[in-house]
């Protein structure tokens, strides 16, 4: 019994330590920057440009990720085929690749002198130094967060539900759209929030692949890095806005999925 | 219980060990240095006997910002004299000394058709330059400020990326992403045969001087001073010359 109590204490201590460690830097940002500075930082047109660009590019990346990632995750979750484990591992690979390496890889693949560089430019696409390049970098680093979560959500669906839909004569596409997606929605939303948050915070791949130019490729994290050396207060203020935005996304999605997630937890 | 305690002790010892101090009897020196010094300093550092040297390379402005935020390396070496002088006036580093000079050049991929400054403002020429706050970027703007306004505007309109340090510009050029940029002569030499340097007309050349100082509150002030002294005498001079730097004026 004493051993049990000891272990509980360790768990509580560990959780306390983890929470303190994970929240302290974020809290410090808000302690350091007063509301006045926060507001005046939004007078900086460069900062507003960066925030606007961040919202636009992450929204575009998220749209791509949802459109391609959802059916791909459904396939991975519901079919067994040769090379499935390999496919899952490959999808997860960007999670463990350092962002700067992702940027170098993208340059080597679709940059002007990359393997597919000729094909990209003959298709009339310009990526490097362009907003489109930012979207490509964000999509690359963020999509595994969504696909993994979506695959898990689809995999956790009650098989009899899917079976019933098929038995009642619904085709595969109809089953996917009418049964699978609505029932897996809390999981899909959670994956979406993670991918969005990751995209919003993306720094290395964007800088290496797309560059940094105000209004074109300089997203909020790049603008923060630039301000870090010249104006620490402005960097803090912009960081605070980004933290608030990310937290709002996470919270909003959790609330949207709230009833179901809570239901799951109780079940 | 016992094992948990051992784990904690080990963890504490490991974490404590990260904070500098002795390494096999030798002091461990932390040097924050401009990104453009990487090749030369790694060469010099490997020959420096008085301490085991660990480097942190980044844009001089980022390193200065870190020091302002309380980071305490032992030595701060910048690609300008301005940044160490500012830190000195703020009481954050000792009096800086000049230890090397460099030349700002136009850098292009080796096979580039670009021949001189006049080619940079052509339509479709993509430029990568240093951001305004990093020394290489402020030297670049010094050069552009000496040009006629129309030419300056045309060149600035071709800037596609403002990189946080020289390695960003080097990467954009060697990958063929950008057609030209402004770099130090030593960066071009360090990139092997992938990049070519185009000298700037004499009247446009900025004076690029490197300053170094002992950081106030350094853990190893003695080794830091020895590092700087070595830099100003034979071993340091040789390493700097090998990398293409010039002696201070």
Short mmCIF file of C-alpha atoms in Angstrom, two decimals:
data_model
loop_
_atom_site.label_atom_id
_atom_site.label_comp_id
_atom_site.label_asym_id
_atom_site.label_seq_id
_atom_site.Cartn_x
_atom_site.Cartn_y
_atom_site.Cartn_z
CA UNK A 1 0.00 0.00 0.00
CA UNK A 2 2.82 2.36 0.90
CA UNK A 3 4.47 1.49 -2.41
CA UNK A 4 1.24 2.42 -4.19
CA UNK A 5 1.00 5.75 -2.47
CA UNK A 6 4.63 6.42 -3.30
CA UNK A 7 3.98 5.76 -6.96
CA UNK A 8 0.96 8.06 -6.94
CA UNK A 9 3.15 10.80 -5.50
CA UNK A 10 5.68 10.23 -8.29
CA UNK A 11 2.95 10.48 -10.91
CA UNK A 12 1.51 13.66 -9.44
CA UNK A 13 5.01 15.11 -9.16
CA UNK A 14 5.82 14.17 -12.74
CA UNK A 15 2.64 15.71 -14.08
CA UNK A 16 3.23 18.86 -12.06
CA UNK A 17 6.77 19.11 -13.37
CA UNK A 18 5.63 18.52 -16.96
CA UNK A 19 2.90 21.14 -16.71
CA UNK A 20 5.22 23.72 -15.15
CA UNK A 21 7.91 23.05 -17.74
CA UNK A 22 5.51 23.19 -20.69
CA UNK A 23 3.53 26.25 -19.64
CA UNK A 24 6.23 28.41 -18.07
CA UNK A 25 7.77 29.75 -21.31
CA UNK A 26 4.33 30.57 -22.69
CA UNK A 27 3.24 32.28 -19.46
CA UNK A 28 6.54 34.21 -19.38
CA UNK A 29 5.76 35.72 -22.78
CA UNK A 30 2.58 37.24 -21.41
CA UNK A 31 4.19 38.32 -18.13
CA UNK A 32 6.93 40.14 -20.03
CA UNK A 33 4.73 41.98 -22.47
CA UNK A 34 2.09 44.37 -21.18
CA UNK A 35 -1.26 44.87 -22.92
CA UNK A 36 -0.12 48.32 -24.08
CA UNK A 37 2.92 46.90 -25.83
CA UNK A 38 0.81 44.14 -27.27
CA UNK A 39 -1.53 46.66 -28.86
CA UNK A 40 1.21 48.99 -30.08
CA UNK A 41 2.99 46.04 -31.66
CA UNK A 42 -0.06 45.61 -33.85
CA UNK A 43 0.58 49.09 -35.21
CA UNK A 44 3.65 47.66 -36.93
CA UNK A 45 2.52 47.03 -40.52
CA UNK A 46 5.25 44.39 -40.96
CA UNK A 47 3.88 42.40 -38.02
CA UNK A 48 0.33 42.60 -39.35
CA UNK A 49 1.52 41.51 -42.79
CA UNK A 50 3.25 38.53 -41.21
CA UNK A 51 0.15 37.52 -39.24
CA UNK A 52 -2.08 37.88 -42.29
CA UNK A 53 0.36 35.84 -44.37
CA UNK A 54 0.50 33.18 -41.66
CA UNK A 55 -3.29 32.87 -41.58
CA UNK A 56 -3.56 32.73 -45.38
CA UNK A 57 -0.81 30.20 -45.94
CA UNK A 58 -1.85 27.93 -43.07
CA UNK A 59 -5.46 27.99 -44.31
CA UNK A 60 -4.33 26.99 -47.80
CA UNK A 61 -2.03 24.29 -46.46
CA UNK A 62 -4.82 22.97 -44.25
CA UNK A 63 -7.24 22.80 -47.18
CA UNK A 64 -4.70 20.74 -49.15
CA UNK A 65 -4.01 18.50 -46.17
CA UNK A 66 -7.73 17.82 -45.54
CA UNK A 67 -8.56 17.21 -49.20
CA UNK A 68 -5.75 14.71 -49.76
CA UNK A 69 -5.14 13.45 -46.25
CA UNK A 70 -8.69 12.39 -45.41
CA UNK A 71 -9.21 9.79 -48.18
CA UNK A 72 -5.58 8.68 -47.82
CA UNK A 73 -6.06 8.10 -44.09
CA UNK A 74 -9.33 6.22 -44.75
CA UNK A 75 -7.49 3.85 -47.09
CA UNK A 76 -4.69 3.30 -44.58
CA UNK A 77 -7.21 2.67 -41.79
CA UNK A 78 -9.56 0.31 -43.58
CA UNK A 79 -7.63 -1.74 -46.13
CA UNK A 80 -4.71 -4.04 -45.81
CA UNK A 81 -2.45 -4.09 -48.82
CA UNK A 82 1.18 -4.94 -49.46
CA UNK A 83 3.42 -2.10 -48.35
CA UNK A 84 0.82 -0.64 -45.98
CA UNK A 85 3.21 -0.50 -43.00
CA UNK A 86 5.84 1.08 -45.23
CA UNK A 87 3.31 3.65 -46.42
CA UNK A 88 2.40 4.50 -42.81
CA UNK A 89 6.06 4.89 -41.89
CA UNK A 90 6.70 7.10 -44.90
CA UNK A 91 3.76 9.33 -43.98
CA UNK A 92 5.16 9.68 -40.46
CA UNK A 93 8.71 10.42 -41.62
CA UNK A 94 8.35 14.23 -41.82
CA UNK A 95 7.50 14.17 -38.08
CA UNK A 96 11.05 13.20 -37.18
CA UNK A 97 12.87 15.08 -39.93
CA UNK A 98 14.33 18.40 -38.72
CA UNK A 99 12.46 21.29 -40.39
CA UNK A 100 15.65 22.73 -41.92
CA UNK A 101 16.29 19.32 -43.49
CA UNK A 102 12.74 19.37 -44.85
CA UNK A 103 13.52 22.72 -46.45
CA UNK A 104 16.73 21.45 -48.00
CA UNK A 105 14.90 18.36 -49.23
CA UNK A 106 12.19 20.48 -50.82
CA UNK A 107 14.86 22.62 -52.53
CA UNK A 108 16.59 19.48 -53.80
CA UNK A 109 13.26 18.09 -55.03
CA UNK A 110 11.31 21.01 -56.46
CA UNK A 111 13.78 23.91 -56.24
CA UNK A 112 15.06 25.52 -59.46
CA UNK A 113 17.94 23.05 -59.74
CA UNK A 114 16.10 20.19 -58.00
CA UNK A 115 15.22 16.81 -59.50
CA UNK A 116 11.73 17.96 -60.45
CA UNK A 117 12.72 21.62 -60.78
CA UNK A 118 12.38 21.58 -64.56
CA UNK A 119 8.92 20.02 -64.43
CA UNK A 120 7.76 22.52 -61.81
CA UNK A 121 8.91 25.55 -63.78
CA UNK A 122 7.62 24.21 -67.11
CA UNK A 123 4.24 23.83 -65.43
CA UNK A 124 4.43 27.58 -64.84
CA UNK A 125 4.77 27.11 -61.08
CA UNK A 126 7.12 29.22 -59.03
CA UNK A 127 7.69 28.07 -55.47
CA UNK A 128 11.00 29.37 -54.12
CA UNK A 129 10.68 32.95 -52.80
CA UNK A 130 6.92 32.76 -53.43
CA UNK A 131 3.92 32.47 -51.13
CA UNK A 132 3.10 29.18 -52.88
CA UNK A 133 6.45 27.86 -51.65
CA UNK A 134 5.45 28.67 -48.07
CA UNK A 135 2.24 26.66 -48.54
CA UNK A 136 4.27 23.72 -49.88
CA UNK A 137 6.64 23.83 -46.90
CA UNK A 138 3.76 24.05 -44.41
CA UNK A 139 1.89 21.21 -46.09
CA UNK A 140 4.98 19.03 -45.96
CA UNK A 141 5.68 19.47 -42.26
CA UNK A 142 2.07 19.56 -41.05
CA UNK A 143 0.28 16.85 -43.02
CA UNK A 144 1.60 13.86 -41.00
CA UNK A 145 -0.02 15.32 -37.88
CA UNK A 146 -3.41 15.19 -39.58
CA UNK A 147 -3.04 11.91 -41.49
CA UNK A 148 -1.86 9.99 -38.41
CA UNK A 149 -4.71 11.30 -36.28
CA UNK A 150 -7.28 10.75 -39.05
CA UNK A 151 -6.09 7.19 -39.57
CA UNK A 152 -6.40 6.50 -35.85
CA UNK A 153 -9.87 8.07 -35.76
CA UNK A 154 -11.09 5.98 -38.73
CA UNK A 155 -9.47 2.88 -37.26
CA UNK A 156 -11.35 3.37 -33.99
CA UNK A 157 -14.76 3.43 -35.68
CA UNK A 158 -17.05 0.55 -34.82
CA UNK A 159 -16.64 -1.91 -37.74
CA UNK A 160 -20.30 -2.95 -37.46
CA UNK A 161 -21.30 0.63 -38.27
CA UNK A 162 -19.38 0.51 -41.55
CA UNK A 163 -20.65 -3.01 -42.21
CA UNK A 164 -24.26 -1.93 -41.67
CA UNK A 165 -23.86 0.92 -44.12
CA UNK A 166 -22.51 -1.44 -46.75
CA UNK A 167 -25.22 -4.00 -46.08
CA UNK A 168 -27.84 -1.32 -46.58
CA UNK A 169 -26.40 -0.78 -50.05
CA UNK A 170 -24.38 2.38 -49.56
CA UNK A 171 -21.33 2.42 -51.81
CA UNK A 172 -17.80 2.84 -50.49
CA UNK A 173 -17.76 6.58 -51.24
CA UNK A 174 -21.15 7.12 -49.62
CA UNK A 175 -20.12 5.12 -46.56
CA UNK A 176 -16.98 7.24 -46.29
CA UNK A 177 -18.78 10.55 -46.66
CA UNK A 178 -21.97 9.85 -44.73
CA UNK A 179 -20.88 7.45 -42.02
CA UNK A 180 -17.11 7.40 -41.54
CA UNK A 181 -16.29 11.12 -41.67
CA UNK A 182 -19.17 12.32 -39.41
CA UNK A 183 -18.50 9.61 -36.85
CA UNK A 184 -14.75 10.18 -36.83
CA UNK A 185 -15.19 13.96 -36.71
CA UNK A 186 -13.79 14.60 -33.21
CA UNK A 187 -10.59 12.75 -34.14
CA UNK A 188 -10.38 14.49 -37.50
CA UNK A 189 -10.82 17.88 -35.84
CA UNK A 190 -8.12 17.08 -33.31
CA UNK A 191 -5.76 16.15 -36.15
CA UNK A 192 -6.72 19.35 -37.94
CA UNK A 193 -5.90 21.44 -34.87
CA UNK A 194 -2.50 19.77 -34.48
CA UNK A 195 -1.66 20.22 -38.17
CA UNK A 196 -2.82 23.83 -38.11
CA UNK A 197 -0.81 24.59 -34.99
CA UNK A 198 2.28 22.96 -36.45
CA UNK A 199 1.87 24.92 -39.70
CA UNK A 200 1.37 28.17 -37.80
CA UNK A 201 4.64 27.62 -35.94
CA UNK A 202 6.66 26.45 -38.94
CA UNK A 203 10.02 28.19 -39.24
CA UNK A 204 12.96 26.18 -40.57
CA UNK A 205 11.51 24.62 -43.71
CA UNK A 206 9.90 27.92 -44.72
CA UNK A 207 13.13 29.90 -44.27
CA UNK A 208 15.30 27.39 -46.12
CA UNK A 209 12.88 26.62 -48.94
CA UNK A 210 10.85 29.79 -49.48
CA UNK A 211 13.09 32.47 -47.94
CA UNK A 212 12.01 35.44 -45.87
CA UNK A 213 10.53 38.58 -47.42
CA UNK A 214 7.97 40.78 -45.72
CA UNK A 215 4.52 40.38 -47.26
CA UNK A 216 5.54 37.49 -49.53
CA UNK A 217 7.19 34.70 -47.55
CA UNK A 218 7.79 36.17 -44.10
CA UNK A 219 5.28 34.38 -41.87
CA UNK A 220 4.82 35.31 -38.21
CA UNK A 221 7.55 32.99 -36.86
CA UNK A 222 10.06 34.40 -39.37
CA UNK A 223 9.04 37.95 -38.44
CA UNK A 224 9.52 37.07 -34.77
CA UNK A 225 13.02 35.75 -35.47
CA UNK A 226 13.90 38.91 -37.39
CA UNK A 227 12.62 41.14 -34.58
CA UNK A 228 14.41 39.11 -31.91
CA UNK A 229 17.72 40.79 -32.78
CA UNK A 230 16.42 44.30 -33.39
CA UNK A 231 13.43 44.77 -31.09
CA UNK A 232 12.92 42.16 -28.40
CA UNK A 233 9.67 43.74 -27.16
CA UNK A 234 8.17 43.58 -30.64
CA UNK A 235 9.29 39.96 -30.92
CA UNK A 236 7.62 39.17 -27.58
CA UNK A 237 4.43 40.96 -28.56
CA UNK A 238 4.16 39.14 -31.87
CA UNK A 239 4.93 35.87 -30.05
CA UNK A 240 2.09 36.59 -27.63
CA UNK A 241 -0.32 37.10 -30.51
CA UNK A 242 0.82 33.84 -32.11
CA UNK A 243 0.48 31.91 -28.84
CA UNK A 244 -3.01 33.32 -28.31
CA UNK A 245 -3.97 32.43 -31.87
CA UNK A 246 -2.65 28.88 -31.58
CA UNK A 247 -4.33 28.40 -28.22
CA UNK A 248 -7.59 29.71 -29.67
CA UNK A 249 -7.39 27.22 -32.53
CA UNK A 250 -6.72 24.32 -30.18
CA UNK A 251 -9.45 25.43 -27.80
CA UNK A 252 -11.95 26.17 -30.56
CA UNK A 253 -11.52 22.75 -32.12
CA UNK A 254 -11.74 21.07 -28.72
CA UNK A 255 -14.96 22.94 -27.98
CA UNK A 256 -16.36 22.10 -31.40
CA UNK A 257 -15.63 18.45 -30.82
CA UNK A 258 -16.33 18.88 -27.11
CA UNK A 259 -19.50 16.97 -26.47
CA UNK A 260 -18.25 13.92 -28.34
CA UNK A 261 -14.75 14.01 -26.88
CA UNK A 262 -16.20 14.21 -23.38
CA UNK A 263 -18.52 11.37 -24.25
CA UNK A 264 -15.57 9.29 -25.41
CA UNK A 265 -13.69 9.98 -22.21
CA UNK A 266 -16.63 8.79 -20.13
CA UNK A 267 -17.31 5.72 -22.21
CA UNK B 1 13.33 4.03 -4.32
CA UNK B 2 17.05 3.70 -4.36
CA UNK B 3 17.14 3.44 -8.10
CA UNK B 4 14.95 6.50 -8.50
CA UNK B 5 17.31 8.50 -6.31
CA UNK B 6 20.27 7.30 -8.38
CA UNK B 7 18.48 8.35 -11.52
CA UNK B 8 17.87 11.82 -10.11
CA UNK B 9 21.50 12.14 -9.06
CA UNK B 10 22.69 11.09 -12.50
CA UNK B 11 20.26 13.49 -14.14
CA UNK B 12 21.41 16.36 -11.94
CA UNK B 13 25.05 15.56 -12.66
CA UNK B 14 24.39 15.42 -16.39
CA UNK B 15 22.46 18.68 -16.39
CA UNK B 16 25.12 20.30 -14.24
CA UNK B 17 27.75 19.10 -16.65
CA UNK B 18 26.10 21.02 -19.47
CA UNK B 19 26.90 24.35 -17.87
CA UNK B 20 30.51 24.64 -18.98
CA UNK B 21 33.35 24.17 -16.53
CA UNK B 22 36.20 21.70 -16.63
CA UNK B 23 36.63 19.07 -19.29
CA UNK B 24 39.45 16.61 -18.68
CA UNK B 25 41.39 19.21 -16.69
CA UNK B 26 40.96 21.82 -19.41
CA UNK B 27 38.46 24.64 -19.00
CA UNK B 28 35.58 24.61 -21.43
CA UNK B 29 35.24 27.86 -23.36
CA UNK B 30 32.00 28.92 -25.07
CA UNK B 31 32.45 31.26 -28.01
CA UNK B 32 29.51 33.03 -29.70
CA UNK B 33 30.76 33.97 -33.14
CA UNK B 34 29.48 35.45 -36.38
CA UNK B 35 28.35 32.80 -38.86
CA UNK B 36 30.96 34.02 -41.37
CA UNK B 37 33.73 33.06 -38.90
CA UNK B 38 32.78 29.38 -38.78
CA UNK B 39 35.51 27.96 -41.02
CA UNK B 40 38.31 30.11 -39.60
CA UNK B 41 37.28 29.71 -35.95
CA UNK B 42 36.85 25.94 -36.12
CA UNK B 43 40.36 25.79 -37.55
CA UNK B 44 41.78 28.10 -34.87
CA UNK B 45 39.72 26.46 -32.08
CA UNK B 46 41.04 22.99 -32.88
CA UNK B 47 44.59 24.31 -32.39
CA UNK B 48 43.80 26.32 -29.25
CA UNK B 49 45.43 24.49 -26.34
CA UNK B 50 44.35 26.46 -23.29
CA UNK B 51 40.74 25.24 -23.38
CA UNK B 52 38.25 22.99 -25.11
CA UNK B 53 36.30 25.40 -27.29
CA UNK B 54 32.63 25.11 -28.09
CA UNK B 55 31.21 27.44 -30.72
CA UNK B 56 27.80 28.90 -31.27
CA UNK B 57 27.61 30.35 -34.78
CA UNK B 58 24.73 32.59 -35.88
CA UNK B 59 24.11 36.10 -37.15
CA UNK B 60 26.09 38.57 -34.98
CA UNK B 61 22.85 40.41 -34.24
CA UNK B 62 21.12 37.26 -32.98
CA UNK B 63 24.07 36.48 -30.72
CA UNK B 64 24.04 40.05 -29.37
CA UNK B 65 20.31 39.73 -28.69
CA UNK B 66 20.96 36.50 -26.79
CA UNK B 67 23.59 38.25 -24.64
CA UNK B 68 21.11 41.07 -23.94
CA UNK B 69 18.64 38.40 -22.82
CA UNK B 70 21.13 37.06 -20.28
CA UNK B 71 22.95 34.35 -22.24
CA UNK B 72 26.59 34.33 -21.06
CA UNK B 73 29.11 32.85 -23.49
CA UNK B 74 32.76 33.56 -22.65
CA UNK B 75 33.68 35.29 -25.91
CA UNK B 76 31.59 37.30 -28.38
CA UNK B 77 33.02 37.76 -31.89
CA UNK B 78 31.00 39.79 -34.42
CA UNK B 79 31.23 40.70 -38.09
CA UNK B 80 31.11 44.35 -37.12
CA UNK B 81 32.66 46.63 -34.52
CA UNK B 82 29.33 48.34 -33.89
CA UNK B 83 27.56 45.44 -32.18
CA UNK B 84 30.35 44.63 -29.68
CA UNK B 85 30.75 48.37 -29.04
CA UNK B 86 27.02 48.67 -28.22
CA UNK B 87 27.25 45.70 -25.83
CA UNK B 88 30.35 47.27 -24.26
CA UNK B 89 28.48 50.51 -23.68
CA UNK B 90 25.64 48.53 -22.10
CA UNK B 91 28.16 46.91 -19.75
CA UNK B 92 27.60 43.43 -21.16
CA UNK B 93 31.04 42.76 -22.65
CA UNK B 94 34.58 44.03 -22.02
CA UNK B 95 36.24 46.53 -24.34
CA UNK B 96 36.15 45.06 -27.87
CA UNK B 97 39.23 44.79 -30.11
CA UNK B 98 39.42 44.53 -33.89
CA UNK B 99 40.92 41.26 -35.05
CA UNK B 100 40.20 40.84 -38.76
CA UNK B 101 38.84 42.45 -41.87
CA UNK B 102 36.84 41.08 -44.76
CA UNK B 103 35.57 42.22 -48.15
CA UNK B 104 31.97 42.43 -49.21
CA UNK B 105 31.50 41.03 -52.74
CA UNK B 106 28.73 40.10 -55.11
CA UNK B 107 28.37 36.32 -54.96
CA UNK B 108 26.94 34.33 -57.87
CA UNK B 109 26.78 30.62 -58.72
CA UNK B 110 29.99 29.57 -60.51
CA UNK B 111 28.28 29.23 -63.90
CA UNK B 112 26.33 32.49 -63.67
CA UNK B 113 26.37 34.91 -66.63
CA UNK B 114 26.28 37.86 -64.21
CA UNK B 115 29.44 39.90 -64.63
CA UNK B 116 29.08 43.06 -62.55
CA UNK B 117 26.86 45.20 -60.36
CA UNK B 118 25.10 46.56 -63.45
CA UNK B 119 23.59 43.12 -64.11
CA UNK B 120 21.79 42.95 -60.75
CA UNK B 121 18.89 45.26 -61.57
CA UNK B 122 17.82 43.34 -64.68
CA UNK B 123 14.27 41.99 -64.57
CA UNK B 124 14.13 38.37 -63.55
CA UNK B 125 17.32 38.49 -61.48
CA UNK B 126 16.51 37.05 -58.06
CA UNK B 127 18.61 38.37 -55.19
CA UNK B 128 19.12 36.94 -51.70
CA UNK B 129 20.63 39.36 -49.19
CA UNK B 130 21.18 39.55 -45.45
CA UNK B 131 18.39 41.06 -43.34
CA UNK B 132 18.94 44.66 -42.29
CA UNK B 133 19.90 43.77 -38.72
CA UNK B 134 22.68 41.27 -39.47
CA UNK B 135 26.06 42.88 -40.35
CA UNK B 136 26.23 41.40 -43.87
CA UNK B 137 22.82 42.95 -44.55
CA UNK B 138 23.75 46.34 -43.18
CA UNK B 139 26.98 46.38 -45.23
CA UNK B 140 24.89 45.46 -48.28
CA UNK B 141 22.61 48.44 -47.66
CA UNK B 142 25.67 50.64 -47.17
CA UNK B 143 26.77 49.68 -50.69
CA UNK B 144 23.30 50.23 -52.16
CA UNK B 145 23.03 53.63 -50.45
CA UNK B 146 26.06 54.78 -52.43
CA UNK B 147 24.34 54.00 -55.73
CA UNK B 148 22.11 56.38 -57.70
CA UNK B 149 18.56 56.22 -56.30
CA UNK B 150 17.03 54.64 -59.41
CA UNK B 151 19.60 51.84 -59.51
CA UNK B 152 19.23 51.26 -55.75
CA UNK B 153 15.46 50.97 -56.07
CA UNK B 154 15.77 48.60 -59.04
CA UNK B 155 18.16 46.32 -57.14
CA UNK B 156 16.04 46.34 -53.99
CA UNK B 157 13.02 45.40 -56.10
CA UNK B 158 14.90 42.25 -57.14
CA UNK B 159 15.46 41.14 -53.53
CA UNK B 160 13.51 37.93 -53.01
CA UNK B 161 14.70 36.97 -49.55
CA UNK B 162 16.24 38.62 -46.51
CA UNK B 163 18.23 35.92 -44.76
CA UNK B 164 19.11 35.92 -41.06
CA UNK B 165 22.81 35.19 -41.68
CA UNK B 166 25.40 34.51 -44.39
CA UNK B 167 24.76 30.77 -44.49
CA UNK B 168 21.19 31.48 -45.63
CA UNK B 169 22.48 33.52 -48.56
CA UNK B 170 25.12 30.87 -49.40
CA UNK B 171 22.43 28.15 -49.37
CA UNK B 172 20.07 30.08 -51.63
CA UNK B 173 22.89 30.64 -54.14
CA UNK B 174 24.39 27.14 -54.13
CA UNK B 175 20.91 25.65 -54.57
CA UNK B 176 20.31 27.87 -57.58
CA UNK B 177 17.30 29.44 -55.86
CA UNK B 178 18.80 32.94 -56.12
CA UNK B 179 20.89 34.35 -58.97
CA UNK B 180 23.07 36.64 -56.91
CA UNK B 181 23.63 37.98 -53.42
CA UNK B 182 26.01 39.99 -51.30
CA UNK B 183 28.45 37.98 -49.18
CA UNK B 184 31.90 38.23 -47.67
CA UNK B 185 34.79 37.11 -49.88
CA UNK B 186 35.54 34.39 -47.28
CA UNK B 187 32.01 32.91 -47.63
CA UNK B 188 32.50 32.58 -51.38
CA UNK B 189 35.91 30.98 -50.87
CA UNK B 190 34.42 28.66 -48.22
CA UNK B 191 31.77 27.43 -50.67
CA UNK B 192 34.51 25.82 -52.80
CA UNK B 193 34.04 26.07 -56.54
CA UNK B 194 30.26 26.41 -56.36
CA UNK B 195 30.28 30.19 -56.00
CA UNK B 196 32.15 32.99 -57.74
CA UNK B 197 32.94 36.41 -56.27
CA UNK B 198 32.55 39.62 -58.22
CA UNK B 199 34.50 42.48 -56.65
CA UNK B 200 32.66 45.71 -55.95
CA UNK B 201 34.01 48.96 -57.39
CA UNK B 202 36.44 50.46 -54.87
CA UNK B 203 34.30 53.55 -54.16
CA UNK B 204 31.38 51.34 -53.08
CA UNK B 205 33.26 48.97 -50.78
CA UNK B 206 32.20 49.13 -47.14
CA UNK B 207 34.80 48.64 -44.42
CA UNK B 208 34.11 45.23 -42.92
CA UNK B 209 35.84 44.91 -39.55
CA UNK B 210 35.41 42.11 -37.01
CA UNK B 211 35.36 42.88 -33.29
CA UNK B 212 35.79 40.49 -30.37
CA UNK B 213 35.31 40.90 -26.62
CA UNK B 214 35.25 38.95 -23.36
CA UNK B 215 31.67 38.70 -22.12
CA UNK B 216 31.03 40.20 -18.65
CA UNK B 217 30.26 37.39 -16.24
CA UNK B 218 32.11 34.83 -18.38
CA UNK B 219 32.71 31.53 -16.57
CA UNK B 220 36.23 31.29 -18.01
CA UNK B 221 37.50 34.87 -18.29
CA UNK B 222 41.15 33.81 -18.31
CA UNK B 223 40.76 31.31 -21.14
CA UNK B 224 38.59 33.88 -22.94
CA UNK B 225 41.40 36.43 -22.80
CA UNK B 226 43.89 33.80 -23.98
CA UNK B 227 41.56 32.97 -26.88
CA UNK B 228 41.46 36.61 -27.95
CA UNK B 229 45.22 37.08 -27.50
CA UNK B 230 45.83 34.02 -29.65
CA UNK B 231 43.50 35.46 -32.25
CA UNK B 232 45.59 38.64 -32.40
CA UNK B 233 48.90 36.79 -32.63
CA UNK B 234 50.39 34.12 -34.88
CA UNK B 235 48.10 31.09 -34.49
CA UNK B 236 44.94 33.13 -34.90
CA UNK B 237 46.31 35.29 -37.70
CA UNK B 238 47.34 32.20 -39.63
CA UNK B 239 43.91 30.57 -39.30
CA UNK B 240 42.18 33.77 -40.32
CA UNK B 241 44.50 34.23 -43.31
CA UNK B 242 43.98 30.63 -44.43
CA UNK B 243 40.23 31.31 -44.56
CA UNK B 244 40.84 34.47 -46.59
CA UNK B 245 40.44 37.16 -43.91
CA UNK B 246 42.65 40.23 -43.87
CA UNK B 247 44.62 41.53 -40.90
CA UNK B 248 43.00 44.44 -39.03
CA UNK B 249 44.07 47.86 -40.26
#
